[in-house]
């Protein structure tokens, strides 16, 4: 009987040990699941932090590109105004040069009239200085360069605005 009791006690202890091991195994599996969940959340948090950093950098880039575009727009407008002023002065100079060759009762080389009621004078309005062809060409070239810079700034600005939107759309598609 003592042996039977010892065997019963050992069996009860073995069952208790087995139950304790099963409980520990279940806790270990629960902990593994928690670790896996935490790792996933950490990965998502890191991705979110990177996205926020990227968004901040993109906003900074957009602001820089917007400032560059604004400056290029102003520079192009100034170059256009300078070219227009130079062209007007050049035209006035050409008219004054032609008018200087007019003679009474002789045909005008431009309109053919023999009457010259108001011939152009160089000192009559556009600063009084002769604008040569090379000055007009330089103003045209300055305008072309300013327009090219403006177009480049516009393209870079548009790309800076479009890039974060495309990244967001790509992330939405992947999610």
mmCIF file of C-alpha atoms in Angstrom:
data_model
loop_
_atom_site.group_PDB
_atom_site.id
_atom_site.type_symbol
_atom_site.label_atom_id
_atom_site.label_comp_id
_atom_site.label_asym_id
_atom_site.label_seq_id
_atom_site.Cartn_x
_atom_site.Cartn_y
_atom_site.Cartn_z
ATOM 1 C CA UNK A 1 0.000 0.000 0.000
ATOM 2 C CA UNK A 2 2.847 2.362 0.736
ATOM 3 C CA UNK A 3 4.167 1.668 -2.733
ATOM 4 C CA UNK A 4 0.798 2.381 -4.229
ATOM 5 C CA UNK A 5 0.603 5.627 -2.358
ATOM 6 C CA UNK A 6 4.114 6.610 -3.459
ATOM 7 C CA UNK A 7 3.245 5.700 -7.032
ATOM 8 C CA UNK A 8 0.080 7.775 -6.825
ATOM 9 C CA UNK A 9 2.029 10.707 -5.378
ATOM 10 C CA UNK A 10 4.659 10.396 -8.111
ATOM 11 C CA UNK A 11 1.972 10.181 -10.741
ATOM 12 C CA UNK A 12 0.221 13.245 -9.300
ATOM 13 C CA UNK A 13 3.558 15.051 -9.194
ATOM 14 C CA UNK A 14 4.283 14.003 -12.808
ATOM 15 C CA UNK A 15 0.841 15.264 -13.894
ATOM 16 C CA UNK A 16 1.420 18.540 -12.038
ATOM 17 C CA UNK A 17 4.870 18.881 -13.611
ATOM 18 C CA UNK A 18 3.403 18.175 -17.053
ATOM 19 C CA UNK A 19 0.672 20.748 -16.520
ATOM 20 C CA UNK A 20 3.260 23.277 -15.329
ATOM 21 C CA UNK A 21 5.367 22.574 -18.420
ATOM 22 C CA UNK A 22 2.335 22.935 -20.678
ATOM 23 C CA UNK A 23 1.464 26.214 -18.969
ATOM 24 C CA UNK A 24 5.044 27.433 -19.412
ATOM 25 C CA UNK A 25 5.009 26.341 -23.055
ATOM 26 C CA UNK A 26 1.776 28.289 -23.598
ATOM 27 C CA UNK A 27 3.324 31.343 -21.906
ATOM 28 C CA UNK A 28 6.419 31.006 -24.110
ATOM 29 C CA UNK A 29 4.214 30.877 -27.231
ATOM 30 C CA UNK A 30 2.299 33.902 -25.978
ATOM 31 C CA UNK A 31 5.556 35.753 -25.390
ATOM 32 C CA UNK A 32 6.790 34.813 -28.868
ATOM 33 C CA UNK A 33 3.574 36.201 -30.364
ATOM 34 C CA UNK A 34 3.972 39.385 -28.293
ATOM 35 C CA UNK A 35 7.591 39.766 -29.432
ATOM 36 C CA UNK A 36 6.537 39.271 -33.046
ATOM 37 C CA UNK A 37 3.769 41.847 -32.654
ATOM 38 C CA UNK A 38 6.183 44.316 -31.013
ATOM 39 C CA UNK A 39 8.744 43.775 -33.779
ATOM 40 C CA UNK A 40 6.055 44.527 -36.371
ATOM 41 C CA UNK A 41 5.045 47.662 -34.494
ATOM 42 C CA UNK A 42 8.684 48.729 -34.202
ATOM 43 C CA UNK A 43 9.139 48.253 -37.964
ATOM 44 C CA UNK A 44 6.027 50.316 -38.630
ATOM 45 C CA UNK A 45 7.201 53.006 -36.207
ATOM 46 C CA UNK A 46 10.599 53.158 -37.931
ATOM 47 C CA UNK A 47 8.900 53.413 -41.328
ATOM 48 C CA UNK A 48 6.653 56.182 -40.004
ATOM 49 C CA UNK A 49 9.636 58.067 -38.592
ATOM 50 C CA UNK A 50 11.434 57.758 -41.934
ATOM 51 C CA UNK A 51 8.316 58.916 -43.773
ATOM 52 C CA UNK A 52 8.057 61.939 -41.471
ATOM 53 C CA UNK A 53 11.739 62.746 -42.013
ATOM 54 C CA UNK A 54 11.278 62.355 -45.775
ATOM 55 C CA UNK A 55 8.176 64.547 -45.691
ATOM 56 C CA UNK A 56 10.023 67.256 -43.768
ATOM 57 C CA UNK A 57 12.905 67.125 -46.237
ATOM 58 C CA UNK A 58 10.448 67.233 -49.145
ATOM 59 C CA UNK A 59 8.703 70.275 -47.666
ATOM 60 C CA UNK A 60 12.038 72.010 -47.207
ATOM 61 C CA UNK A 61 12.973 71.139 -50.812
ATOM 62 C CA UNK A 62 9.615 72.433 -52.058
ATOM 63 C CA UNK A 63 10.136 75.735 -50.242
ATOM 64 C CA UNK A 64 13.626 76.108 -51.714
ATOM 65 C CA UNK A 65 12.359 75.284 -55.194
ATOM 66 C CA UNK A 66 9.447 77.707 -54.777
ATOM 67 C CA UNK A 67 11.885 80.471 -53.778
ATOM 68 C CA UNK A 68 14.112 79.654 -56.748
ATOM 69 C CA UNK A 69 11.085 79.703 -59.054
ATOM 70 C CA UNK A 70 9.968 83.062 -57.667
ATOM 71 C CA UNK A 71 13.452 84.530 -58.161
ATOM 72 C CA UNK A 72 13.674 83.117 -61.697
ATOM 73 C CA UNK A 73 10.224 84.512 -62.532
ATOM 74 C CA UNK A 74 11.294 87.972 -61.341
ATOM 75 C CA UNK A 75 14.598 87.736 -63.219
ATOM 76 C CA UNK A 76 12.806 86.774 -66.424
ATOM 77 C CA UNK A 77 10.348 89.663 -66.021
ATOM 78 C CA UNK A 78 13.236 92.078 -65.458
ATOM 79 C CA UNK A 79 15.097 90.700 -68.493
ATOM 80 C CA UNK A 80 11.926 91.026 -70.587
ATOM 81 C CA UNK A 81 11.460 94.636 -69.463
ATOM 82 C CA UNK A 82 15.113 95.406 -70.209
ATOM 83 C CA UNK A 83 14.825 93.776 -73.637
ATOM 84 C CA UNK A 84 11.595 95.681 -74.402
ATOM 85 C CA UNK A 85 13.177 98.989 -73.313
ATOM 86 C CA UNK A 86 16.273 98.234 -75.377
ATOM 87 C CA UNK A 87 14.149 97.324 -78.387
ATOM 88 C CA UNK A 88 12.121 100.540 -78.122
ATOM 89 C CA UNK A 89 15.334 102.567 -77.881
ATOM 90 C CA UNK A 90 16.794 100.657 -80.841
ATOM 91 C CA UNK A 91 13.665 101.347 -82.933
ATOM 92 C CA UNK A 92 13.746 105.020 -81.944
ATOM 93 C CA UNK A 93 17.408 105.154 -82.958
ATOM 94 C CA UNK A 94 16.672 103.528 -86.302
ATOM 95 C CA UNK A 95 13.846 106.005 -86.933
ATOM 96 C CA UNK A 96 16.105 108.932 -85.990
ATOM 97 C CA UNK A 97 18.853 107.611 -88.262
ATOM 98 C CA UNK A 98 16.430 107.353 -91.182
ATOM 99 C CA UNK A 99 14.949 110.757 -90.378
ATOM 100 C CA UNK A 100 18.400 112.329 -90.398
ATOM 101 C CA UNK A 101 18.676 111.434 -94.079
ATOM 102 C CA UNK A 102 15.340 113.023 -95.032
ATOM 103 C CA UNK A 103 15.393 115.985 -97.378
ATOM 104 C CA UNK A 104 12.541 118.324 -98.232
ATOM 105 C CA UNK A 105 10.512 117.229 -101.254
ATOM 106 C CA UNK A 106 12.322 113.867 -101.431
ATOM 107 C CA UNK A 107 10.628 110.517 -100.776
ATOM 108 C CA UNK A 108 10.933 108.946 -97.356
ATOM 109 C CA UNK A 109 12.726 105.549 -97.561
ATOM 110 C CA UNK A 110 10.094 104.057 -95.227
ATOM 111 C CA UNK A 111 6.728 105.415 -96.364
ATOM 112 C CA UNK A 112 7.549 107.107 -99.652
ATOM 113 C CA UNK A 113 6.008 110.456 -98.744
ATOM 114 C CA UNK A 114 7.728 113.662 -99.817
ATOM 115 C CA UNK A 115 6.240 115.476 -96.815
ATOM 116 C CA UNK A 116 7.977 115.052 -93.483
ATOM 117 C CA UNK A 117 5.817 116.813 -90.865
ATOM 118 C CA UNK A 118 7.378 115.225 -87.712
ATOM 119 C CA UNK A 119 10.685 113.461 -88.335
ATOM 120 C CA UNK A 120 12.097 111.428 -85.443
ATOM 121 C CA UNK A 121 14.916 112.878 -83.366
ATOM 122 C CA UNK A 122 17.292 110.824 -81.260
ATOM 123 C CA UNK A 123 17.021 113.068 -78.228
ATOM 124 C CA UNK A 124 13.235 112.988 -78.407
ATOM 125 C CA UNK A 125 12.334 110.442 -75.826
ATOM 126 C CA UNK A 126 14.226 107.150 -75.391
ATOM 127 C CA UNK A 127 17.183 108.507 -73.463
ATOM 128 C CA UNK A 128 18.871 110.093 -76.443
ATOM 129 C CA UNK A 129 21.485 107.353 -76.846
ATOM 130 C CA UNK A 130 21.999 105.250 -79.929
ATOM 131 C CA UNK A 131 21.335 101.594 -79.211
ATOM 132 C CA UNK A 132 23.447 99.387 -81.430
ATOM 133 C CA UNK A 133 22.482 95.984 -82.775
ATOM 134 C CA UNK A 134 24.873 94.216 -80.396
ATOM 135 C CA UNK A 135 23.118 95.796 -77.385
ATOM 136 C CA UNK A 136 19.765 94.568 -78.686
ATOM 137 C CA UNK A 137 21.215 91.088 -79.297
ATOM 138 C CA UNK A 138 22.691 91.066 -75.776
ATOM 139 C CA UNK A 139 19.290 91.977 -74.319
ATOM 140 C CA UNK A 140 17.657 89.197 -76.368
ATOM 141 C CA UNK A 141 20.296 86.698 -75.175
ATOM 142 C CA UNK A 142 19.835 87.787 -71.547
ATOM 143 C CA UNK A 143 16.094 87.219 -71.924
ATOM 144 C CA UNK A 144 16.653 83.758 -73.461
ATOM 145 C CA UNK A 145 18.947 82.782 -70.580
ATOM 146 C CA UNK A 146 16.494 84.115 -67.992
ATOM 147 C CA UNK A 147 13.651 82.204 -69.694
ATOM 148 C CA UNK A 148 15.753 79.016 -69.699
ATOM 149 C CA UNK A 149 16.520 79.442 -65.996
ATOM 150 C CA UNK A 150 12.842 80.083 -65.329
ATOM 151 C CA UNK A 151 11.846 76.929 -67.217
ATOM 152 C CA UNK A 152 14.425 74.894 -65.302
ATOM 153 C CA UNK A 153 13.222 76.322 -61.987
ATOM 154 C CA UNK A 154 9.602 75.575 -62.969
ATOM 155 C CA UNK A 155 10.475 71.967 -63.834
ATOM 156 C CA UNK A 156 12.424 71.457 -60.597
ATOM 157 C CA UNK A 157 9.610 73.007 -58.567
ATOM 158 C CA UNK A 158 6.990 70.833 -60.252
ATOM 159 C CA UNK A 159 9.102 67.719 -59.622
ATOM 160 C CA UNK A 160 9.576 68.679 -55.972
ATOM 161 C CA UNK A 161 5.806 69.055 -55.586
ATOM 162 C CA UNK A 162 5.021 65.859 -57.496
ATOM 163 C CA UNK A 163 7.594 63.571 -55.800
ATOM 164 C CA UNK A 164 6.050 63.432 -52.285
ATOM 165 C CA UNK A 165 2.594 62.917 -53.795
ATOM 166 C CA UNK A 166 3.871 59.961 -55.836
ATOM 167 C CA UNK A 167 5.549 58.481 -52.752
ATOM 168 C CA UNK A 168 2.311 58.810 -50.761
ATOM 169 C CA UNK A 169 0.292 57.233 -53.572
ATOM 170 C CA UNK A 170 2.824 54.394 -53.846
ATOM 171 C CA UNK A 171 2.602 53.759 -50.098
ATOM 172 C CA UNK A 172 -1.206 53.750 -50.285
ATOM 173 C CA UNK A 173 -1.107 51.186 -53.090
ATOM 174 C CA UNK A 174 1.326 48.974 -51.107
ATOM 175 C CA UNK A 175 -0.638 49.233 -47.860
#
